[in-house]
XYZ file of C-alpha atoms in Angstrom:
573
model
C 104.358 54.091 66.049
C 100.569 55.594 65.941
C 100.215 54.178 69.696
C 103.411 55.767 70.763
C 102.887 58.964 69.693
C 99.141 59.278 71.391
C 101.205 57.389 74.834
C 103.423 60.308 74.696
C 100.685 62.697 73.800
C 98.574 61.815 76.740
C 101.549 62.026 79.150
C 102.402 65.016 77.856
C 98.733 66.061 79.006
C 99.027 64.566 82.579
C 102.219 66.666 83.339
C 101.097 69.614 82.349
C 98.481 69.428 84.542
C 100.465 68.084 87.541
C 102.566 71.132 86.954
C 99.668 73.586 86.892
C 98.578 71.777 90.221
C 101.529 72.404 92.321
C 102.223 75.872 90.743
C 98.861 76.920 91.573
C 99.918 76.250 96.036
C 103.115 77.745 94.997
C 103.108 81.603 95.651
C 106.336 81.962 94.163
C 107.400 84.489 91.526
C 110.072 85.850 89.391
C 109.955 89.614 89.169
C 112.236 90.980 86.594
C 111.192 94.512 86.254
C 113.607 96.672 87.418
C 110.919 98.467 89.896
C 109.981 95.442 91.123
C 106.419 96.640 91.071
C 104.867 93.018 90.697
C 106.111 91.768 94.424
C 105.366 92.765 97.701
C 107.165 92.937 100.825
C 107.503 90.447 103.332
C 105.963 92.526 105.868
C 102.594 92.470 104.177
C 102.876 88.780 103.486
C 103.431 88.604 107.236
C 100.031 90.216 107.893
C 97.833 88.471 105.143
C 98.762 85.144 106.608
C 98.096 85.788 109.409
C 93.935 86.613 108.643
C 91.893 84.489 110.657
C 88.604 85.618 109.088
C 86.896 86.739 105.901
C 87.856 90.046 104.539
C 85.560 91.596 101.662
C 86.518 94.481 99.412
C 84.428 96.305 97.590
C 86.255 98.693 94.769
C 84.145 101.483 93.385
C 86.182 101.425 89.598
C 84.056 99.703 87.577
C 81.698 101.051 84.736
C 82.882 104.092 82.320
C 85.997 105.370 83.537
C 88.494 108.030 82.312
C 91.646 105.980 80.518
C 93.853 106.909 83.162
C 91.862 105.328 85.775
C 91.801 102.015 84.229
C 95.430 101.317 84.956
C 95.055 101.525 88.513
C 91.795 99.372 88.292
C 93.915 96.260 86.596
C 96.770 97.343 89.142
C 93.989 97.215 91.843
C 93.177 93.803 90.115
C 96.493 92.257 90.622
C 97.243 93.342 93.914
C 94.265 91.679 95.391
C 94.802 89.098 93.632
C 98.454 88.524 95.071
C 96.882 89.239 98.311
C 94.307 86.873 98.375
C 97.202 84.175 97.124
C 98.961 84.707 100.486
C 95.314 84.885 102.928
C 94.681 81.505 102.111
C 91.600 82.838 100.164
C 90.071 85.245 103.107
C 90.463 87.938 100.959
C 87.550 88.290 98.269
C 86.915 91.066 96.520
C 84.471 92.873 93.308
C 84.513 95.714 91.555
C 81.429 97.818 91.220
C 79.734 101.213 89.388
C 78.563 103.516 92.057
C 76.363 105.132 89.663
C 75.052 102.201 87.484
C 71.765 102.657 88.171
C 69.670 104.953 85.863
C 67.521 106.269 88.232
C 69.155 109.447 89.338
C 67.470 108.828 93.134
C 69.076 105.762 93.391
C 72.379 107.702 92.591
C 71.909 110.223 94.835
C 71.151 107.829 97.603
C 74.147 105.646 96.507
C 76.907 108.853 96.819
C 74.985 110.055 100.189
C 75.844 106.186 101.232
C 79.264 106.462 100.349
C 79.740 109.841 101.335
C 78.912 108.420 105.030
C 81.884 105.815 104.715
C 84.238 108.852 103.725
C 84.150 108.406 99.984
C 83.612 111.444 97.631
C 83.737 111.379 94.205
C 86.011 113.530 91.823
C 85.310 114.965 88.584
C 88.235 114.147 86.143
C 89.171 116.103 82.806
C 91.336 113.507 80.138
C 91.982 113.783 76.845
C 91.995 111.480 73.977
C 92.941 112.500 70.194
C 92.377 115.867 70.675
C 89.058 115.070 72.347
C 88.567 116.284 76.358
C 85.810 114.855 78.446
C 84.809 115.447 82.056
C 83.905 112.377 83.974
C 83.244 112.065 87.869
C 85.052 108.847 89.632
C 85.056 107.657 93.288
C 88.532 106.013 93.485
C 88.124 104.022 96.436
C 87.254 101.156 98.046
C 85.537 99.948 101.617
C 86.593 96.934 103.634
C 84.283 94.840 105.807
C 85.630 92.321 108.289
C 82.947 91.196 110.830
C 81.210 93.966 112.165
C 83.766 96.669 111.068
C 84.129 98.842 107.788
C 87.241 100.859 106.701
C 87.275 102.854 103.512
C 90.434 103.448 101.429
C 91.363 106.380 99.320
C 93.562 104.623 96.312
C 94.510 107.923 94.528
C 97.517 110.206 94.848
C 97.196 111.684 98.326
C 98.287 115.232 97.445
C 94.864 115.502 95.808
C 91.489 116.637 97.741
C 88.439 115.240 97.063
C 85.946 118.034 95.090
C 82.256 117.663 94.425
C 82.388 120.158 91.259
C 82.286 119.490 87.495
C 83.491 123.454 87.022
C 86.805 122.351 88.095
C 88.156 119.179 87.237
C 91.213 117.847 87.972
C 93.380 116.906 84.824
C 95.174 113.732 85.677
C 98.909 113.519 84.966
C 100.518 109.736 84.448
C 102.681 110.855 87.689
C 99.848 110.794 89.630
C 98.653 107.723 88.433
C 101.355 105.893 89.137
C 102.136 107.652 92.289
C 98.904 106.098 93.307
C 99.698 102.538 91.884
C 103.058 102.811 93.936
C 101.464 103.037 97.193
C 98.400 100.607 96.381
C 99.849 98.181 98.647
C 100.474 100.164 101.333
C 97.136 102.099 101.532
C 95.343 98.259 101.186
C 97.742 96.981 103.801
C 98.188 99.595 106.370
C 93.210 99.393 106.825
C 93.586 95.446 106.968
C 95.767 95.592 109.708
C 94.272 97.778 111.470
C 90.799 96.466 111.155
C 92.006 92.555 111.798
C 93.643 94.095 115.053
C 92.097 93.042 118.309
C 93.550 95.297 120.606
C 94.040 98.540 119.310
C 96.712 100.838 120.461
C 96.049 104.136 122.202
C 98.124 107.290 122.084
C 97.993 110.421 123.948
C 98.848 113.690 123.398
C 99.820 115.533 127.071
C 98.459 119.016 127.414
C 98.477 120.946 130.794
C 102.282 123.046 129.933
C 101.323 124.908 127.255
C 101.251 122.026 124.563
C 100.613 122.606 121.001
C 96.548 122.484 120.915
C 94.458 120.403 118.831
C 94.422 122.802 116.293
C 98.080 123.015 115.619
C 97.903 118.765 115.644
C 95.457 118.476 113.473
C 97.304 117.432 110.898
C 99.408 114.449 112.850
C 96.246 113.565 114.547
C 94.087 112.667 111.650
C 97.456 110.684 110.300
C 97.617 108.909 113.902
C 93.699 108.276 113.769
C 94.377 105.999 110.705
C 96.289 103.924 112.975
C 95.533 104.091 116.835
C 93.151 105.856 118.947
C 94.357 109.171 120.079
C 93.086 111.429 122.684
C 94.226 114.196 124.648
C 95.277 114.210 128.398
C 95.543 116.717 130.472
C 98.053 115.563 133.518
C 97.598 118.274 135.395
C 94.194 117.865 136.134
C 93.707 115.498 139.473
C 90.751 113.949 141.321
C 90.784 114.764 144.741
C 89.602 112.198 147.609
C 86.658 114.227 149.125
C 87.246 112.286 152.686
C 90.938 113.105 152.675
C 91.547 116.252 149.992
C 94.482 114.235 149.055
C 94.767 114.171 145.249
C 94.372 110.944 143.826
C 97.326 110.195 142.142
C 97.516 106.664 141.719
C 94.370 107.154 140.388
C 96.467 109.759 137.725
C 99.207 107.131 136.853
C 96.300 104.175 135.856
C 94.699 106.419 133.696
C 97.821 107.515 131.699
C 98.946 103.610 131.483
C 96.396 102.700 129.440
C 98.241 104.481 126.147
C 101.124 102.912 124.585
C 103.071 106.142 123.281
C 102.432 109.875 125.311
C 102.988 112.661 122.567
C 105.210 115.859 124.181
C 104.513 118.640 121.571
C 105.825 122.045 122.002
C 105.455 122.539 125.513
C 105.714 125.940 127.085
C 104.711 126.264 130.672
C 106.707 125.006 133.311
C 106.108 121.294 134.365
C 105.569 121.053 138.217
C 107.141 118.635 140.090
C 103.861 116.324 140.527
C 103.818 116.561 136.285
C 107.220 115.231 136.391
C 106.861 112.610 138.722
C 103.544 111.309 136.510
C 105.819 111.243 133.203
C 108.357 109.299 135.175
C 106.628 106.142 136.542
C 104.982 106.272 133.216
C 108.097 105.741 131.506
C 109.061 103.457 134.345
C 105.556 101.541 133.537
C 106.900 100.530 130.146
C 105.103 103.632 128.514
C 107.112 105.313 125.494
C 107.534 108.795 124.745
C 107.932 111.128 121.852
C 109.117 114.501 123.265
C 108.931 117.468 120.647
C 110.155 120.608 122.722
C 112.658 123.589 122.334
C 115.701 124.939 124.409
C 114.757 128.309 123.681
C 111.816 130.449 123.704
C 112.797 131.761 120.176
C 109.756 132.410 117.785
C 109.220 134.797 115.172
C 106.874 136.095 116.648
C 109.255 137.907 119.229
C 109.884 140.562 116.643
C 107.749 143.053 117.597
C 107.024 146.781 117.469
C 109.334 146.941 114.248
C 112.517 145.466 116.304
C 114.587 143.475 113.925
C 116.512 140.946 116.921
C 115.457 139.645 120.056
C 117.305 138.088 122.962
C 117.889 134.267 123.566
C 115.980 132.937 126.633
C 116.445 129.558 127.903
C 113.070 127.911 127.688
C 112.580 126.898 131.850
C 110.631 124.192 131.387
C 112.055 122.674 134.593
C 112.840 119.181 132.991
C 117.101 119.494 132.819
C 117.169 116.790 135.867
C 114.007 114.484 134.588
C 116.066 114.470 130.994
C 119.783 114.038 132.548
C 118.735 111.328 134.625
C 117.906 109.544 131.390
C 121.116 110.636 129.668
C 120.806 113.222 127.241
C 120.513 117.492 127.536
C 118.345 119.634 125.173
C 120.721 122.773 125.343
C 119.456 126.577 125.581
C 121.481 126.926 122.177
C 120.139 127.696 118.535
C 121.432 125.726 115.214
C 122.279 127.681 112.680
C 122.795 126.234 109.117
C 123.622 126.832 106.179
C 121.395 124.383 104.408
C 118.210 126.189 105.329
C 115.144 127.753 104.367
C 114.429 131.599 103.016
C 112.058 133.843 104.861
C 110.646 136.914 102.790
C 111.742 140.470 103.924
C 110.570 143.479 102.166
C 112.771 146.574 100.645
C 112.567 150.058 101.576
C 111.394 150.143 97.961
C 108.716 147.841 98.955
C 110.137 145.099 96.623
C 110.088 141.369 98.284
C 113.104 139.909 98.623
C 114.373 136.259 99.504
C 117.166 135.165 101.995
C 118.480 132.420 103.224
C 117.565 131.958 107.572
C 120.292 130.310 108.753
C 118.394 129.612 112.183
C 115.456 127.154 110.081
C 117.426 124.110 108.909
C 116.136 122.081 106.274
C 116.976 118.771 107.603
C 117.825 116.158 104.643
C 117.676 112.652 106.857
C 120.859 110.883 106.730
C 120.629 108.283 109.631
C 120.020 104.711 108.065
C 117.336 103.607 110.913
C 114.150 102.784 109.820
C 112.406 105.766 111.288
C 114.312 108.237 109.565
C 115.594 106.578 106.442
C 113.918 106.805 102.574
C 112.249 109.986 103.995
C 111.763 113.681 102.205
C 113.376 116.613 103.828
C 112.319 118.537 107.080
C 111.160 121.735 107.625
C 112.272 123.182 111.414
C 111.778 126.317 113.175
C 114.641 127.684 115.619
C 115.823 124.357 116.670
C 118.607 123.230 119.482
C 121.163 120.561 119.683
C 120.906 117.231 121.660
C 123.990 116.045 123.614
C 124.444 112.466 124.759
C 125.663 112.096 128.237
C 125.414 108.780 129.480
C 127.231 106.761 126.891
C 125.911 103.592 128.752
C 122.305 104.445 127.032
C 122.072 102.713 123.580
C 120.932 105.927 121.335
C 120.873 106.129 117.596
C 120.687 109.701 115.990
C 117.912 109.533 113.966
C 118.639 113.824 112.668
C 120.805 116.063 112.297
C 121.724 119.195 110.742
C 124.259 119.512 107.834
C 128.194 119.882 108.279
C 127.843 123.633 107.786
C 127.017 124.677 111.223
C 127.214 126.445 114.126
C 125.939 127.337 117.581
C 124.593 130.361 118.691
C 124.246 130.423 122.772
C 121.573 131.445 125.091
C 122.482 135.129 126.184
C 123.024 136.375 122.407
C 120.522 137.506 120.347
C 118.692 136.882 116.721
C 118.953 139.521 114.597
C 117.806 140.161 110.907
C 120.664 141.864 110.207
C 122.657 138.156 109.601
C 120.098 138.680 106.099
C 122.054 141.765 104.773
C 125.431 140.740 106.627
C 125.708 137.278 106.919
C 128.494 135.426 108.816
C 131.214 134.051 106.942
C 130.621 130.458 105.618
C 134.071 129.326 107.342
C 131.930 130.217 110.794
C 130.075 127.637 109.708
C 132.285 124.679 110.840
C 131.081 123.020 114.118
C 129.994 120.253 111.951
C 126.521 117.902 112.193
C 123.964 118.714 115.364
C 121.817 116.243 116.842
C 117.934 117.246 116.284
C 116.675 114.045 117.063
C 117.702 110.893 118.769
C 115.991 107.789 120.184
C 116.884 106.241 123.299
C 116.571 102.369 124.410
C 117.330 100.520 127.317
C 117.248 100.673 131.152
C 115.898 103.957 132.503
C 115.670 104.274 136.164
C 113.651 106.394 138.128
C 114.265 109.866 138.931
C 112.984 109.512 142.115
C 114.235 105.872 142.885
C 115.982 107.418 146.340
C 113.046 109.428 147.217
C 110.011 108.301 149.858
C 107.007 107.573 148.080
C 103.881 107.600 149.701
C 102.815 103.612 150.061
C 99.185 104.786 148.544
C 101.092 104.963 145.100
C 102.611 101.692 143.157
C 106.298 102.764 142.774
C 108.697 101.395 139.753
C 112.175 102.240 139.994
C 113.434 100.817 136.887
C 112.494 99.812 133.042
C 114.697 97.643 131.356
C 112.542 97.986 128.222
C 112.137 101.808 127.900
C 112.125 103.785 124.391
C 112.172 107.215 124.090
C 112.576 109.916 121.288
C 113.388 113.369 121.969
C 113.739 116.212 119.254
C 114.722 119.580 120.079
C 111.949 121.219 117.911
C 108.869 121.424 118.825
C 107.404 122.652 115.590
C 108.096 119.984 113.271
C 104.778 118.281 115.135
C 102.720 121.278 114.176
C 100.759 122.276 111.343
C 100.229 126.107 110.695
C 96.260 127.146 110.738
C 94.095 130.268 109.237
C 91.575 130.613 111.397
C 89.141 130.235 112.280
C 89.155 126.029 110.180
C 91.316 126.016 107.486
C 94.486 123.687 108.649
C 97.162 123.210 106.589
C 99.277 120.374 106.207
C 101.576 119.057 108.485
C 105.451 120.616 106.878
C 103.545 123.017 104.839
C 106.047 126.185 103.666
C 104.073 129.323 103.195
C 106.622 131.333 101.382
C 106.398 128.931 98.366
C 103.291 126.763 98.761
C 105.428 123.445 99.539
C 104.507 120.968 101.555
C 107.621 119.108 103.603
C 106.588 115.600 103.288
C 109.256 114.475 105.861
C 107.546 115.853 108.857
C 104.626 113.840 108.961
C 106.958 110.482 107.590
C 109.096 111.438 110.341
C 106.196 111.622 113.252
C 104.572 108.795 112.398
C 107.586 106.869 111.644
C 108.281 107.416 115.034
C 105.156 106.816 116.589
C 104.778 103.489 114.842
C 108.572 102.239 116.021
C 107.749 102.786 119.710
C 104.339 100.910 119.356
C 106.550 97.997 117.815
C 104.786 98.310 114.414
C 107.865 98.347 112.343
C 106.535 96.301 109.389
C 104.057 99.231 108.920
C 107.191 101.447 108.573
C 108.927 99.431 106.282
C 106.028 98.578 103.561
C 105.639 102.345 103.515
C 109.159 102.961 103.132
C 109.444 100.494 100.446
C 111.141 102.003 97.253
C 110.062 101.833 93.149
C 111.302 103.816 91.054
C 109.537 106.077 88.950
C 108.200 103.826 85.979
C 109.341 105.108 82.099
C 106.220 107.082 81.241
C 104.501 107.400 78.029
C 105.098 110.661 75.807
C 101.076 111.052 75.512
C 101.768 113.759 72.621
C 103.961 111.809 70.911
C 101.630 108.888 71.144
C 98.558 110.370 69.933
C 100.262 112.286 66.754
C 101.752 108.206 65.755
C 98.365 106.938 67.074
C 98.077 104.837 63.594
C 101.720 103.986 63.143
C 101.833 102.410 66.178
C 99.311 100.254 66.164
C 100.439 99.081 62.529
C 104.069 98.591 64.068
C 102.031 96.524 66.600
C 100.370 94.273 64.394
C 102.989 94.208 62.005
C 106.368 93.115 63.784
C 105.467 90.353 65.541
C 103.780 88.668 61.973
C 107.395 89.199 60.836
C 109.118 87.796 63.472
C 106.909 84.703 63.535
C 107.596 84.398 59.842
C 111.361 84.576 60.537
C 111.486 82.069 63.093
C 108.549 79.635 60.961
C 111.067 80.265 57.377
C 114.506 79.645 60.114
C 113.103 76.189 61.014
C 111.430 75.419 57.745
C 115.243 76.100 56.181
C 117.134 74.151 58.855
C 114.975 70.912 58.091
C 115.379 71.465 54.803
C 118.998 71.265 55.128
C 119.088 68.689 57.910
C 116.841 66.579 55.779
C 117.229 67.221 52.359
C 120.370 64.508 51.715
């Protein structure tokens, strides 16, 4: 009996550890939590497989931190951990004190070092029974594979970096978890770019009065995290010095080396040569996001105390170019009822709010990736998109609410619609298209037209993408000179920032550079997680740690007098 009991002992041993053995190649998991804040997508288990090389992380939340820091550290913790699961161990990764050393030279030489790699630290005010300290924190990390370095920010992105103990930033839960909700994201979107070989390029076109790089500030630094972007200028030429012929072959290889060309706000007419250069670019398998208005309305055409202005058509000689690929940006302005409010002061001087029918606020309804799980828009005078060619394969990606209308190139806008606005039954031309993307065979423009045999001629693409949106302003960012930028959506008349812009732009940046699993780990969803009354918990700070210890005692006394009781009774005859 003795030796059967130690047999079954023994084996009990053995499978236990044969279990623990195949669990630990087994990378599956059981997430219950309704968030499902322990998993990550398939997308980034795409990318960690496929690391061919040694990545090394180095995490700089280690040492004394504020409480609310130490939550993301173990949620830092985990996520590498599940990471370097699914890299087949090329991920490794420490955590370290930036300012361990007690030699205040090596500190400062430590922050100066960091401080090159982009990482500043932040001074952070928490409180703890009734107690507040101020302690600084670099919450970030750097990535080194090979020869290359990345560094990470892994708190709330709303938040800029300050170098000053006088003003501290008190740290809400919210933004803690904000920041633990887009942990794998921010980790995900630097390794793939640093494991990527060939990077992509993307140009923004200037020459026609484009939005400068002021005004894309903003989108570009977003971009940068991404792809190399540069400006080019088409309109600029080399000339053969032999012939004086300009050299535009020369043009076209120079513009095919970028994967996506950027159209931002243009406002100078496009000559026929600029035309012909964005066509056999497009025909070349290049995509294109075009960001331009039908009209020249602005704001800034009332002037001289006028309160309305005429609507122009804005002659940017592209109608054929854009026809020929099936679709019309009309000299026509959108106005909504779901919109912003513009501030217009009384005769009494008082500041008053109304509603300005001709900025929609765009709430994303389309369920394509680019568009959907994304915050509202903010637009400026924007025009409607019609579809012509119903042979193109297009997919409306915005669009502005049911309560609209059209108002036509030839009328005006007028502040009086502030004091007398239309009737809401006016309202009833239903949703506009502000954006759509376009797929499929594009031909040339100029496919019947003699081309000079000096230049290498496409006529078709059977592989094109293109997005178009019929407001050039959702691209830019507003600036106070002469370098204060602010960001990209930002509302002045409230101090709101219009998140969707950016998401939008580099949504669909990302889709025509085929980079959709970027797109979709970003647009992954949790749910805000059931936060902590801190108040409550520090004013029960005793009682709930006695509950703590307490309960489960009980409960193991329940379960140990249950079982003691049933043997008794299954026994005791």
């Amino acid at each position: 009996m003795k030796t059967n009991s130690i047999i079954k002992f023994i084996a009990g041993i053995f499978i236990l550890i044969l279990i623990n053995i195949l669990l630990s190649n087994n990378h599956t998991k059981w997430d219950l939590t309704k968030e499902k804040r322990h998993s990550i997508s398939e997308e980034s288990i795409d990318i960690l497989k496929n690391i061919d090389d040694k990545i090394y992380i180095t995490i700089y939340l280690d040492g004394s931190l504020p409480s609310q820091f130490e939550k993301l550290k173990k949620s830092t913790e985990h996520i590498l951990h599940t990471f370097k699961s699914y890299s087949n161990k090329n991920i490794e990764f420490e955590f370290v004190n930036p300012l361990e050393s007690e030699d205040k030279e090596k500190r400062d030489v430590m922050r100066k070092n960091l401080a090159e790699n982009n990482i500043y630290p932040i001074w952070v005010k928490s409180k703890n029974k009734n107690i507040t300290t101020t302690q600084i924190t670099f919450p970030a990390a750097n990535i080194h594979y090979n020869n290359k370095s990345m560094s990470v920010n892994l708190f709330y992105e709303n938040y800029f970096y300050n170098n000053s103990e006088q003003d501290p930033y008190t740290i809400e839960q919210y933004d803690i978890q904000q920041s633990i909700n887009k942990l794998e994201y921010n980790f995900i979107k630097s390794i793939h770019k640093i494991c990527e070989n060939n990077q992509k390029h993307i140009a923004f076109l200037s020459g026609n009065g484009e939005l400068d790089s002021t005004n894309t500030f903003d989108i570009r630094n977003t971009l940068s995290e991404f792809y190399s972007v540069e400006y080019f200028d088409i309109s600029m030429y080399e000339m053969d010095s032999v012939s004086g012929n300009l050299k535009i072959q020369e043009q076209l290889d120079r513009i095919n080396k970028f994967d996506v060309a950027i159209i931002s706000k243009p406002t100078e007419k496009f000559q026929n040569l600029d035309k012909f250069l964005i066509d056999q670019y497009i025909m070349n398998g290049g995509k294109v996001l075009c960001l331009l208005d039908g009209t020249d309305a602005s704001m800034n055409n009332f002037t001289n105390g006028e309160i309305s202005f005429p609507i122009n058509k804005n002659n940017l000689n592209l109608d054929d170019l854009f026809e020929n690929y099936g679709f019309k940006i009309n000299n026509n302005l959108i106005q909504d009822l779901e919109s912003t409010k513009i501030p217009i002061t009384m005769g009494t001087g008082e500041i008053k709010y109304f509603d300005w029918a001709y900025n929609p606020k765009i709430t994303p309804k389309s369920d394509h990736i680019i568009s959907t799980s994304i915050d509202s828009i903010l637009t400026d005078f924007s025009s409607n998109i019609e579809i012509i060619n119903s042979e193109i394969n297009s997919s409306v990606l915005l669009t502005s609410s049911k309560k609209s209308r059209l108002i036509y190139s030839g009328g005006e806008v007028s502040l009086d619609i502030l004091s007398n606005p239309p009737q809401k039954n006016n309202f009833n031309k239903g949703e506009q298209i502000i954006s759509v993307l376009l797929e499929g065979r594009f031909a040339s423009q100029y496919k019947n037209t003699t081309i000079s045999n000096t230049i290498n001629f496409v006529s078709e693409n059977n592989d094109g993408k293109m997005i178009v949106v019929s407001d050039g302003d959702i691209i830019g960012n507003k600036v106070n000179p002469p370098n204060f930028y602010f960001p990209l959506g930002f509302y002045k008349y409230n101090n709101s920032v219009f998140k969707g812009n950016k998401d939008f732009v580099l949504n669909s940046v990302q889709y025509l550079c085929d980079d959709k699993d970027l797109i979709k780990i970003r647009n992954k969803k949790k749910e805000k997680l059931r936060l902590l009354d801190s108040e409550k918990t520090d004013n029960n700070h005793s009682f709930i740690k006695l509950k703590n210890i307490i309960i489960p005692q009980i409960i193991l006394l329940l379960i140990f007098f249950s079982f003691h009781y049933y043997r008794k009774i299954k026994y005791g005859k």
